[in-house]
Amino acid sequence: MARPMFPLLLVLAAMLLLAVAPAGAFASEDIRVGVLAYRGAERVGDSWTSSFEHLNKTLAPLHFQMVPGDLSFLDEEVAAGRLDFIITNPGHYIELETRFGASRIATVETIGGPPPAAAMGATLFVRAERSDIRDIKNLRGKTLAAASQDSFSFRQAWREMAELGIDPFSAPTHLSFLGFPADTVVEAVRKGEADAGVVRGCLIEAMAAEGNVQAGEFRVLGAQTLPSPGCQISTRLYPDWPFAKLTHTPEALAKRVAQALLSMSAGADGQSWTVPVDYQSVHDLYRVLKLGPYQSLGHHSLWTLFWEYRHWLTALGLAFLWWVLHVLRVQVLVRRRTEELRAANEAARLHREELEHAGRLSLVGEMASGLAHEINQPLAAIANYATGCLHRLEAQGEADQIAHGLRQIAAQAQRGGDIVRRMRDFVRKRPAALRPVQMEQIIEDSLVLFAPIARRKQVTLRLVPYPPLPLVQADPVQLEEVLLNLLQNAVDAVEGQPRREVALSASLGPDSVTLSVSDSGPGLDADSIQRLFEPFFTTKVEGLGLGLSLCHSIVETHGGRLWAENAPNGGAAFHVLLPIA
Amino acid sequence: MPDSAPLVLVVDDDPAMRDSIAFLVTSVGYDCRSFTSAEEFLRNWQDDRPACLLVDIRMSGMSGLDLQNRLAEAKSSLGVVFVTGHGDVPMAVRAMRGGAIDFLQKPFNDQLLLDRIREAIDVSIATRKVAAERSSIEARLARLTGREREVLDLVVAGKANKQIAAELDISIKTVEVHRHNVMEKMEAASVAELARLI
């Protein structure tokens, strides 16, 4: 019973130990410290040897392991949480600070070197014989080589150029990124593949010390000498490298490391550590270049803005497109409907003209027999006169008698022509042509046209004397049509009545003339008065019912009024009021 | 017949018709008088000579047919010719039955018109002659006494004097006297003529 329990207890204990492990679990573990290797992984060890030795000695049994790599490698390691500490350039540091919450616990200090807060810069160099490039501002339009877009030294140089108004990323200035190690940049400039190069400060001096660069081979632009170690720098100065912890790194460990670093005495290369300095100047650089944490202010940020809100923008864009299409469609529809409306109005107008014409024709049909009679009169008279003349000639009658006959023939022929012309005018289709007309002429013409009909129906047609009438703005043919219609209706009304009389009269108003047609018929009943001017309303057996509605619309076109009432002494009276011209 | 020239009377409300018909008929030697309406005609015409009446059948106011009726009532001797500008067949029938000479449609053949006028005037003359004769006979008859009238009737019936005397209960001699007076008053030369007059 106890034996199976033992392994179980062991496992439990191990688990317990592991659970409390974080507190002091690094007892025998490696502390992984990422180190930015700007000159190749093989060479990086030299720079930090003394520091690592010190840490391993001071904080044994903790073993500090160097993990060298370039920027992207380090970013990966940090993101994966595989690093506890990191030593990197100031620019990269503040990116890590923003993205991963790294925080510095010490800054490099080179004893006998420049102050840690202003310890480094970048070097822009050209081949010494390039007399055309003397200052940073001469770099406009030239090809600049650098290790990487992300390298701190390039960014330092870029800032200086930007503050001189040069954008290295846009033509005519050209950039050439050659990758690490930075030595390749020097090679490229040496070979003339680039006009200028930018590397970390003091690199060229280091390469010269190694013998890879001849003295005087290159010239540094905008050189300011970095006091001890005497490197030539092109940019302003920035703080030295920090030693930073990461978010998951325990505070207790960080404190022990910091203590160890700060208490480290300078090695042979003079390297030591001090309290972490202010990296505000690096922030300033990043802000000017709108990089890292300041990216949202960058000139590329418009695109990132678009990209970020691409869904909304697409939706907005589509909505806008739909709206535009909608507006266009509405425009097209409006135009089409307006056209249709105009066409419909035109059709209606033509229709009305046809109807009016038809109305006139039907009236003419009724007047046709009257017309035949009317034309007969002058023809018969002409025949009589002609025969009379012949007889007189045979009997050698008096010349003036014969002349009288012939004159009468001419007059009668003209009378016949008048009737034909009047009838033809009446029948012809014409739109309303308003002009000032004499009412007397219209009244007379209408009576002449109508008299035979009245005679045939044995109705007395009476013209009541009227005062002189002013000119009226009217279409004479249409007005005649109205008058004839009214007269016809009046004559129909008195058919079969004991007293068959139709009277036509005219009266003057302040600014109008009123023609009245009254009959001695039975008058109008209430229903008729209401509906008199409706199209197709008729009390006649054979009537079409078009006459009065056409008259009504004609009178309206003339700006007048047409109405009917029962006369005081019986019968109906129709009044046409027309405005004076 | 006091007047020599035949007379045409024109009743038409159209002045051109009146004037042209006057022109036409005067060119063949007729007299002509024209009136604007039936009423005006009736007011001014005495019916004292033969004439042709040329009248339009349709007029406002009294129509041609109404005039014809009035004239017939007054036993006018006018020969009536109707003219018209319309094709009025029913009216034409009534006009003819009313005794019109003819019914002409305008525009008419002038020769036809003149022929009809001539005919109307002849008819008018004839009618008047008959009427005149009629009144003359009536005047003569009026001269007879009652008895003479009786004798006349019996003579015309073909009875012999002896029979007449017997019927009237008078003497034969009286009959012979009456007979002689009748012949004289009636201005007849023979019994046959007498018979014709009655």
CSV table of C-alpha atoms in Angstrom, one decimal, chain A residues 369 372-373 376-377 379-381 383-385 387-389 391-392 401-402 404-405 408 412 415 452 455-459, chain B residues 12-14 16-17 19-24 26-28 56 58-60 63 85-86 91 106-108 110-111 113-114:
chain,number,residue,atom,x,y,z
A,369,SER,CA,-78.0,71.7,-96.6
A,372,ALA,CA,-76.3,74.2,-100.5
A,373,HIS,CA,-79.2,76.6,-100.3
A,376,ASN,CA,-78.0,78.2,-104.8
A,377,GLN,CA,-79.3,81.7,-104.2
A,379,LEU,CA,-76.3,80.9,-108.7
A,380,ALA,CA,-80.0,81.2,-109.4
A,381,ALA,CA,-79.8,84.9,-109.5
A,383,ALA,CA,-78.8,82.4,-114.2
A,384,ASN,CA,-81.8,84.9,-114.1
A,385,TYR,CA,-79.6,87.9,-114.9
A,387,THR,CA,-81.0,85.0,-119.4
A,388,GLY,CA,-82.5,88.4,-118.9
A,389,CYS,CA,-79.5,89.9,-120.6
A,391,HIS,CA,-83.4,88.4,-124.0
A,392,ARG,CA,-82.7,92.1,-123.9
A,401,GLN,CA,-80.4,97.7,-118.4
A,402,ILE,CA,-78.1,95.0,-119.8
A,404,HIS,CA,-77.2,96.4,-114.6
A,405,GLY,CA,-77.8,92.7,-115.2
A,408,GLN,CA,-75.5,91.9,-110.7
A,412,GLN,CA,-73.7,87.4,-107.1
A,415,ARG,CA,-71.4,86.4,-103.0
A,452,PRO,CA,-80.7,79.7,-93.8
A,455,ARG,CA,-85.3,79.8,-92.1
A,456,ARG,CA,-85.4,76.1,-92.8
A,457,LYS,CA,-86.5,75.5,-89.2
A,458,GLN,CA,-88.9,78.5,-89.5
A,459,VAL,CA,-87.4,80.2,-86.5
B,12,ASP,CA,-89.0,86.2,-101.8
B,13,ASP,CA,-87.0,87.4,-98.8
B,14,ASP,CA,-83.7,87.4,-100.8
B,16,ALA,CA,-81.0,89.2,-105.2
B,17,MET,CA,-83.7,86.7,-106.1
B,19,ASP,CA,-84.2,91.6,-108.4
B,20,SER,CA,-82.8,88.9,-110.7
B,21,ILE,CA,-86.3,87.4,-111.4
B,22,ALA,CA,-87.6,90.9,-112.1
B,23,PHE,CA,-84.7,91.4,-114.5
B,24,LEU,CA,-85.5,88.1,-116.2
B,26,THR,CA,-89.1,92.1,-117.7
B,27,SER,CA,-86.7,91.0,-120.4
B,28,VAL,CA,-89.5,89.0,-122.0
B,56,ASP,CA,-90.4,80.8,-102.3
B,58,ARG,CA,-89.6,78.6,-97.3
B,59,MET,CA,-89.6,82.0,-95.7
B,60,SER,CA,-89.4,83.1,-92.1
B,63,SER,CA,-94.5,80.1,-95.5
B,85,GLY,CA,-83.5,76.2,-102.8
B,86,HIS,CA,-84.1,73.0,-100.8
B,91,MET,CA,-93.8,70.1,-99.5
B,106,LYS,CA,-83.2,76.6,-107.7
B,107,PRO,CA,-81.2,77.1,-109.7
B,108,PHE,CA,-83.8,76.6,-112.3
B,110,ASP,CA,-84.9,79.9,-117.0
B,111,GLN,CA,-86.7,78.8,-120.0
B,113,LEU,CA,-89.5,79.2,-115.5
B,114,LEU,CA,-90.7,81.4,-118.2
